[in-house]
CSV table of C-alpha atoms in Angstrom, one decimal:
chain,number,residue,atom,x,y,z
A,1,UNK,CA,0.9,-0.1,0.3
A,2,UNK,CA,1.5,3.0,-1.4
A,3,UNK,CA,1.1,6.1,1.8
A,4,UNK,CA,0.9,10.0,0.8
A,5,UNK,CA,4.5,12.1,1.6
A,6,UNK,CA,3.2,13.6,3.9
A,7,UNK,CA,2.3,10.4,5.9
A,8,UNK,CA,6.1,9.1,5.4
A,9,UNK,CA,7.6,12.3,6.5
A,10,UNK,CA,5.1,12.6,9.5
A,11,UNK,CA,6.8,8.9,10.4
A,12,UNK,CA,10.1,9.6,10.0
A,13,UNK,CA,11.5,10.5,12.5
A,14,UNK,CA,10.1,7.8,14.5
A,15,UNK,CA,11.9,5.7,11.5
A,16,UNK,CA,15.3,7.4,11.9
A,17,UNK,CA,14.5,6.6,15.8
A,18,UNK,CA,14.1,3.3,15.4
A,19,UNK,CA,10.4,3.6,17.2
A,20,UNK,CA,8.1,2.5,14.5
A,21,UNK,CA,6.5,-1.1,14.0
A,22,UNK,CA,8.2,-3.3,11.2
A,23,UNK,CA,4.8,-2.3,9.1
A,24,UNK,CA,5.6,0.8,9.4
A,25,UNK,CA,9.3,0.5,9.3
A,26,UNK,CA,8.2,-1.8,5.4
A,27,UNK,CA,6.4,0.9,4.7
A,28,UNK,CA,8.6,4.0,5.3
A,29,UNK,CA,11.3,2.7,2.8
A,30,UNK,CA,9.1,0.8,0.6
A,31,UNK,CA,8.0,5.1,0.4
A,32,UNK,CA,11.7,5.6,-0.1
A,33,UNK,CA,12.4,3.3,-2.2
A,34,UNK,CA,10.1,5.2,-5.2
A,35,UNK,CA,10.5,8.9,-3.8
A,36,UNK,CA,13.4,10.8,-4.1
A,37,UNK,CA,12.5,13.6,-2.1
A,38,UNK,CA,11.4,11.8,1.4
A,39,UNK,CA,14.1,9.9,0.6
A,40,UNK,CA,15.9,13.2,0.8
A,41,UNK,CA,14.8,14.1,3.2
A,42,UNK,CA,15.9,11.2,5.6
A,43,UNK,CA,19.2,11.5,4.9
A,44,UNK,CA,18.7,15.0,6.0
A,45,UNK,CA,16.8,14.1,9.6
A,46,UNK,CA,19.9,11.4,9.6
A,47,UNK,CA,22.8,13.0,8.9
A,48,UNK,CA,21.7,16.1,10.1
A,49,UNK,CA,20.5,14.6,14.1
A,50,UNK,CA,17.5,16.9,14.6
A,51,UNK,CA,15.7,14.4,14.7
A,52,UNK,CA,14.3,15.9,18.3
A,53,UNK,CA,14.1,19.4,16.8
A,54,UNK,CA,12.2,18.5,14.0
A,55,UNK,CA,9.4,16.6,16.2
A,56,UNK,CA,9.8,19.8,18.3
A,57,UNK,CA,9.1,21.9,15.6
A,58,UNK,CA,6.0,24.2,15.0
A,59,UNK,CA,5.2,22.3,10.7
A,60,UNK,CA,6.0,18.7,12.3
A,61,UNK,CA,2.9,19.5,15.8
A,62,UNK,CA,0.7,21.2,12.6
A,63,UNK,CA,1.0,17.6,10.7
A,64,UNK,CA,0.4,15.8,13.4
A,65,UNK,CA,-2.6,17.6,14.0
A,66,UNK,CA,-4.3,17.7,10.7
A,67,UNK,CA,-3.6,14.2,10.6
A,68,UNK,CA,-5.9,13.8,14.1
A,69,UNK,CA,-8.2,16.0,12.4
A,70,UNK,CA,-8.4,14.2,9.6
A,71,UNK,CA,-9.0,10.8,11.8
A,72,UNK,CA,-11.6,12.9,14.0
A,73,UNK,CA,-13.5,13.9,10.9
A,74,UNK,CA,-13.9,10.5,9.9
A,75,UNK,CA,-15.0,9.0,12.8
A,76,UNK,CA,-17.9,12.0,13.0
A,77,UNK,CA,-19.0,11.7,9.7
A,78,UNK,CA,-19.2,7.6,10.5
A,79,UNK,CA,-21.2,8.4,14.0
A,80,UNK,CA,-23.9,10.3,11.9
A,81,UNK,CA,-23.8,8.2,9.2
A,82,UNK,CA,-24.7,5.3,12.3
A,83,UNK,CA,-26.9,7.8,14.1
A,84,UNK,CA,-29.1,8.9,11.7
A,85,UNK,CA,-29.8,4.8,10.7
A,86,UNK,CA,-30.3,4.2,13.9
A,87,UNK,CA,-32.9,6.5,14.3
A,88,UNK,CA,-34.8,5.9,11.0
A,89,UNK,CA,-34.9,1.5,12.3
A,90,UNK,CA,-36.2,2.8,15.8
A,91,UNK,CA,-38.9,4.9,14.3
A,92,UNK,CA,-39.2,2.0,12.3
A,93,UNK,CA,-40.2,-0.8,15.1
A,94,UNK,CA,-42.4,1.9,16.7
A,95,UNK,CA,-44.0,1.8,13.6
A,96,UNK,CA,-44.5,-1.7,13.1
A,97,UNK,CA,-45.5,-2.0,17.6
A,98,UNK,CA,-47.4,-0.1,17.4
A,99,UNK,CA,-49.7,-0.8,14.5
A,100,UNK,CA,-49.0,-4.5,15.9
A,101,UNK,CA,-50.8,-3.4,19.3
A,102,UNK,CA,-53.8,-0.4,17.3
A,103,UNK,CA,-54.7,-4.4,15.5
A,104,UNK,CA,-54.5,-6.5,18.3
A,105,UNK,CA,-56.7,-3.9,20.5
A,106,UNK,CA,-59.1,-3.7,18.0
A,107,UNK,CA,-59.5,-7.7,17.7
A,108,UNK,CA,-59.6,-7.6,21.5
A,109,UNK,CA,-62.3,-4.8,21.2
A,110,UNK,CA,-64.2,-6.6,18.4
A,111,UNK,CA,-64.2,-9.6,20.2
A,112,UNK,CA,-65.2,-8.5,23.6
A,113,UNK,CA,-68.0,-6.2,21.9
A,114,UNK,CA,-70.1,-9.0,20.2
A,115,UNK,CA,-69.0,-11.2,23.7
A,116,UNK,CA,-71.2,-9.0,25.6
A,117,UNK,CA,-73.5,-7.5,23.1
A,118,UNK,CA,-77.2,-8.8,23.6
A,119,UNK,CA,-79.4,-9.7,20.8
A,120,UNK,CA,-83.2,-7.2,21.9
A,121,UNK,CA,-86.6,-8.8,21.0
A,122,UNK,CA,-89.2,-6.5,20.9
A,123,UNK,CA,-92.8,-7.3,20.3
A,124,UNK,CA,-94.9,-4.7,21.2
A,125,UNK,CA,-97.0,-3.2,17.2
A,126,UNK,CA,-98.4,0.1,19.6
A,127,UNK,CA,-94.5,0.8,18.8
A,128,UNK,CA,-94.1,-0.7,15.6
A,129,UNK,CA,-93.9,3.0,14.0
A,130,UNK,CA,-90.7,2.9,16.2
A,131,UNK,CA,-88.7,-0.3,15.8
A,132,UNK,CA,-89.3,-0.4,11.5
A,133,UNK,CA,-91.8,3.2,10.4
A,134,UNK,CA,-91.8,7.0,10.0
A,135,UNK,CA,-90.7,7.7,13.2
A,136,UNK,CA,-87.6,5.3,13.5
A,137,UNK,CA,-85.1,6.8,15.5
A,138,UNK,CA,-84.7,4.6,19.0
A,139,UNK,CA,-80.7,4.1,20.0
A,140,UNK,CA,-80.5,0.2,19.2
A,141,UNK,CA,-80.2,1.8,15.4
A,142,UNK,CA,-82.2,3.0,12.3
A,143,UNK,CA,-82.1,0.5,9.6
A,144,UNK,CA,-80.3,1.0,6.9
A,145,UNK,CA,-82.2,4.1,4.3
A,146,UNK,CA,-84.9,2.6,2.6
A,147,UNK,CA,-84.7,-1.4,3.3
A,148,UNK,CA,-87.5,-1.7,4.7
A,149,UNK,CA,-89.5,0.4,2.2
A,150,UNK,CA,-91.2,-2.6,2.1
A,151,UNK,CA,-92.9,-2.4,5.0
A,152,UNK,CA,-95.8,-0.4,5.9
A,153,UNK,CA,-94.8,3.6,7.8
A,154,UNK,CA,-97.8,2.7,10.5
A,155,UNK,CA,-99.8,0.3,11.5
A,156,UNK,CA,-103.3,1.9,10.3
A,157,UNK,CA,-106.5,1.2,11.7
A,158,UNK,CA,-108.4,-0.8,8.8
A,159,UNK,CA,-104.1,-3.6,9.7
A,160,UNK,CA,-105.5,-6.3,12.4
A,161,UNK,CA,-101.9,-7.2,13.3
A,162,UNK,CA,-101.6,-10.6,14.0
A,163,UNK,CA,-98.0,-11.3,14.1
A,164,UNK,CA,-95.3,-9.2,15.4
A,165,UNK,CA,-91.8,-9.4,15.8
A,166,UNK,CA,-88.2,-7.1,16.0
A,167,UNK,CA,-85.1,-8.0,16.7
A,168,UNK,CA,-82.4,-5.7,16.7
A,169,UNK,CA,-78.4,-7.2,16.7
A,170,UNK,CA,-75.7,-5.3,16.8
A,171,UNK,CA,-72.2,-7.2,17.5
A,172,UNK,CA,-69.6,-4.9,14.8
A,173,UNK,CA,-72.7,-4.3,12.0
A,174,UNK,CA,-76.1,-4.1,12.7
A,175,UNK,CA,-78.3,-7.2,12.2
A,176,UNK,CA,-82.1,-7.0,12.0
A,177,UNK,CA,-84.8,-9.5,11.6
A,178,UNK,CA,-88.5,-8.7,11.6
A,179,UNK,CA,-92.0,-10.3,10.7
A,180,UNK,CA,-95.0,-8.6,10.5
A,181,UNK,CA,-98.4,-10.3,9.8
A,182,UNK,CA,-101.3,-8.2,9.1
A,183,UNK,CA,-105.6,-9.1,8.4
A,184,UNK,CA,-107.5,-6.5,6.1
A,185,UNK,CA,-110.7,-5.8,7.5
A,186,UNK,CA,-111.5,-3.2,4.4
A,187,UNK,CA,-110.7,-4.6,0.8
A,188,UNK,CA,-110.5,-0.8,-0.2
A,189,UNK,CA,-107.1,-0.5,2.3
A,190,UNK,CA,-105.6,-4.1,0.8
A,191,UNK,CA,-106.9,-2.8,-2.6
A,192,UNK,CA,-105.0,0.1,-1.8
A,193,UNK,CA,-101.5,-1.3,-0.1
A,194,UNK,CA,-100.9,-4.7,-2.3
A,195,UNK,CA,-100.9,-1.7,-5.6
A,196,UNK,CA,-98.0,0.1,-3.4
A,197,UNK,CA,-95.8,-3.4,-3.0
A,198,UNK,CA,-96.5,-4.4,-6.5
A,199,UNK,CA,-94.9,-0.7,-7.6
A,200,UNK,CA,-92.4,-2.7,-5.8
A,201,UNK,CA,-92.2,-5.5,-7.8
A,202,UNK,CA,-90.2,-8.7,-6.7
A,203,UNK,CA,-86.3,-8.7,-8.1
A,204,UNK,CA,-84.6,-11.5,-8.5
A,205,UNK,CA,-83.7,-13.2,-5.9
A,206,UNK,CA,-83.2,-17.2,-6.6
A,207,UNK,CA,-79.7,-18.4,-6.0
A,208,UNK,CA,-78.8,-15.3,-3.3
A,209,UNK,CA,-78.1,-16.5,-0.2
A,210,UNK,CA,-79.4,-20.4,-2.1
A,211,UNK,CA,-82.9,-19.4,-1.7
A,212,UNK,CA,-84.4,-21.6,-4.0
A,213,UNK,CA,-87.7,-20.1,-4.6
A,214,UNK,CA,-91.2,-18.4,-2.6
A,215,UNK,CA,-92.5,-20.0,0.9
A,216,UNK,CA,-94.6,-23.6,1.2
A,217,UNK,CA,-98.2,-21.7,0.6
A,218,UNK,CA,-97.7,-18.0,-0.3
A,219,UNK,CA,-97.5,-15.7,-3.4
A,220,UNK,CA,-94.6,-12.8,-3.2
A,221,UNK,CA,-96.2,-9.3,-4.1
A,222,UNK,CA,-92.6,-7.9,-3.1
A,223,UNK,CA,-89.1,-8.3,-3.2
A,224,UNK,CA,-86.7,-6.0,-2.6
A,225,UNK,CA,-83.2,-8.4,-2.1
A,226,UNK,CA,-79.2,-6.7,-1.8
A,227,UNK,CA,-76.6,-9.7,-2.1
A,228,UNK,CA,-74.8,-8.4,0.1
A,229,UNK,CA,-77.4,-7.1,2.5
A,230,UNK,CA,-79.9,-9.6,3.0
A,231,UNK,CA,-83.6,-9.9,1.5
A,232,UNK,CA,-86.8,-8.0,2.5
A,233,UNK,CA,-90.4,-9.0,1.3
A,234,UNK,CA,-94.0,-9.4,0.9
A,235,UNK,CA,-95.9,-12.4,0.5
A,236,UNK,CA,-99.9,-12.7,0.6
A,237,UNK,CA,-101.5,-16.1,1.0
A,238,UNK,CA,-102.3,-18.7,-2.2
A,239,UNK,CA,-105.8,-19.3,0.4
A,240,UNK,CA,-106.8,-15.7,-0.9
A,241,UNK,CA,-107.4,-14.4,2.8
A,242,UNK,CA,-107.0,-10.7,3.0
A,243,UNK,CA,-103.4,-11.1,5.1
A,244,UNK,CA,-99.9,-10.2,4.2
A,245,UNK,CA,-97.1,-11.1,6.0
A,246,UNK,CA,-93.6,-8.7,5.9
A,247,UNK,CA,-90.0,-9.9,6.4
A,248,UNK,CA,-87.3,-8.2,6.7
A,249,UNK,CA,-83.8,-10.5,7.4
A,250,UNK,CA,-81.0,-7.9,6.5
A,251,UNK,CA,-76.8,-8.3,7.9
A,252,UNK,CA,-73.7,-7.4,6.8
A,253,UNK,CA,-70.2,-8.9,5.5
A,254,UNK,CA,-72.5,-12.0,3.8
A,255,UNK,CA,-72.7,-13.3,6.4
A,256,UNK,CA,-75.8,-13.7,9.8
A,257,UNK,CA,-74.9,-13.8,13.5
A,258,UNK,CA,-78.1,-14.5,14.7
A,259,UNK,CA,-80.0,-18.2,14.6
A,260,UNK,CA,-82.3,-17.6,11.0
A,261,UNK,CA,-84.5,-20.9,12.6
A,262,UNK,CA,-84.6,-18.9,16.2
A,263,UNK,CA,-86.1,-15.3,15.9
A,264,UNK,CA,-87.7,-16.5,12.2
A,265,UNK,CA,-91.1,-18.9,11.8
A,266,UNK,CA,-90.1,-21.5,9.3
A,267,UNK,CA,-93.7,-20.8,7.2
A,268,UNK,CA,-92.3,-17.4,6.9
A,269,UNK,CA,-88.2,-18.3,6.2
A,270,UNK,CA,-87.3,-18.5,2.4
A,271,UNK,CA,-86.3,-22.1,1.1
A,272,UNK,CA,-83.3,-23.5,0.7
A,273,UNK,CA,-81.6,-19.3,3.0
A,274,UNK,CA,-78.7,-20.0,4.3
A,275,UNK,CA,-76.2,-17.3,6.0
A,276,UNK,CA,-74.4,-18.5,8.2
A,277,UNK,CA,-70.7,-17.9,8.7
A,278,UNK,CA,-68.8,-20.3,4.9
A,279,UNK,CA,-71.5,-20.0,3.3
A,280,UNK,CA,-71.6,-22.0,-0.7
A,281,UNK,CA,-72.6,-18.2,-1.0
A,282,UNK,CA,-69.7,-15.7,0.8
A,283,UNK,CA,-67.5,-18.5,-0.4
A,284,UNK,CA,-68.5,-17.7,-4.1
A,285,UNK,CA,-68.8,-14.0,-3.6
A,286,UNK,CA,-65.3,-14.0,-1.8
A,287,UNK,CA,-64.2,-15.7,-4.0
A,288,UNK,CA,-64.7,-13.1,-7.4
């Protein structure tokens, strides 16, 4: 390795006094073999016997100081680089830790919320408008806009309620299971309601959540289906009675947490309906 003349001349006083290490001695001699200027400097130092004076001279001290400053400068730059890298790595690890903690916290809260949330069942038809109808504003959650459009806005004097239940459950997304069976005593009122429902129409629903058709003994007169949220429909008995049954089964994420058979009468349920977790329709939609 070839050293500069400045470095060699810094070492020469030690070399003259034979105080250099073996490696340094080899480097000095190798350099002087090719550098006449440094060799002449060495000869002058050796013959004049002024090594000690040279070492004490201001020029020598300045060269030594400059060498030390260069080394310190390089070390200072290296420390800054390592410090910057350390800060970057530390911030990155802190960010990852915070993200993991947030995810864990959210999952824990969801699990706790799901475990502590109660299913709320209401059957007081006197409060129908607060559950589903025109005055729906109760604390347990208002159905999504338009999803219960099939249901009547209110119970009128011409409607004789034979069956009613409203179920609300919100572990993290609101879910609704509701049915209402009404017998109309007034032909005109019955006809008017049928016309309203027929205006809504029956959307194509077969195949969604494994549904195969209408409930046995009923004809659908209105169907508002959503491939993501479920079904709201109205049906009349095939017997011709002036009765209308309204059904709402609304959920989220392609599955229903509630056991539908526990909260919905079998005669009102669409045949084949399956919205349990990992149901075939959910798997199909999630796979697309």
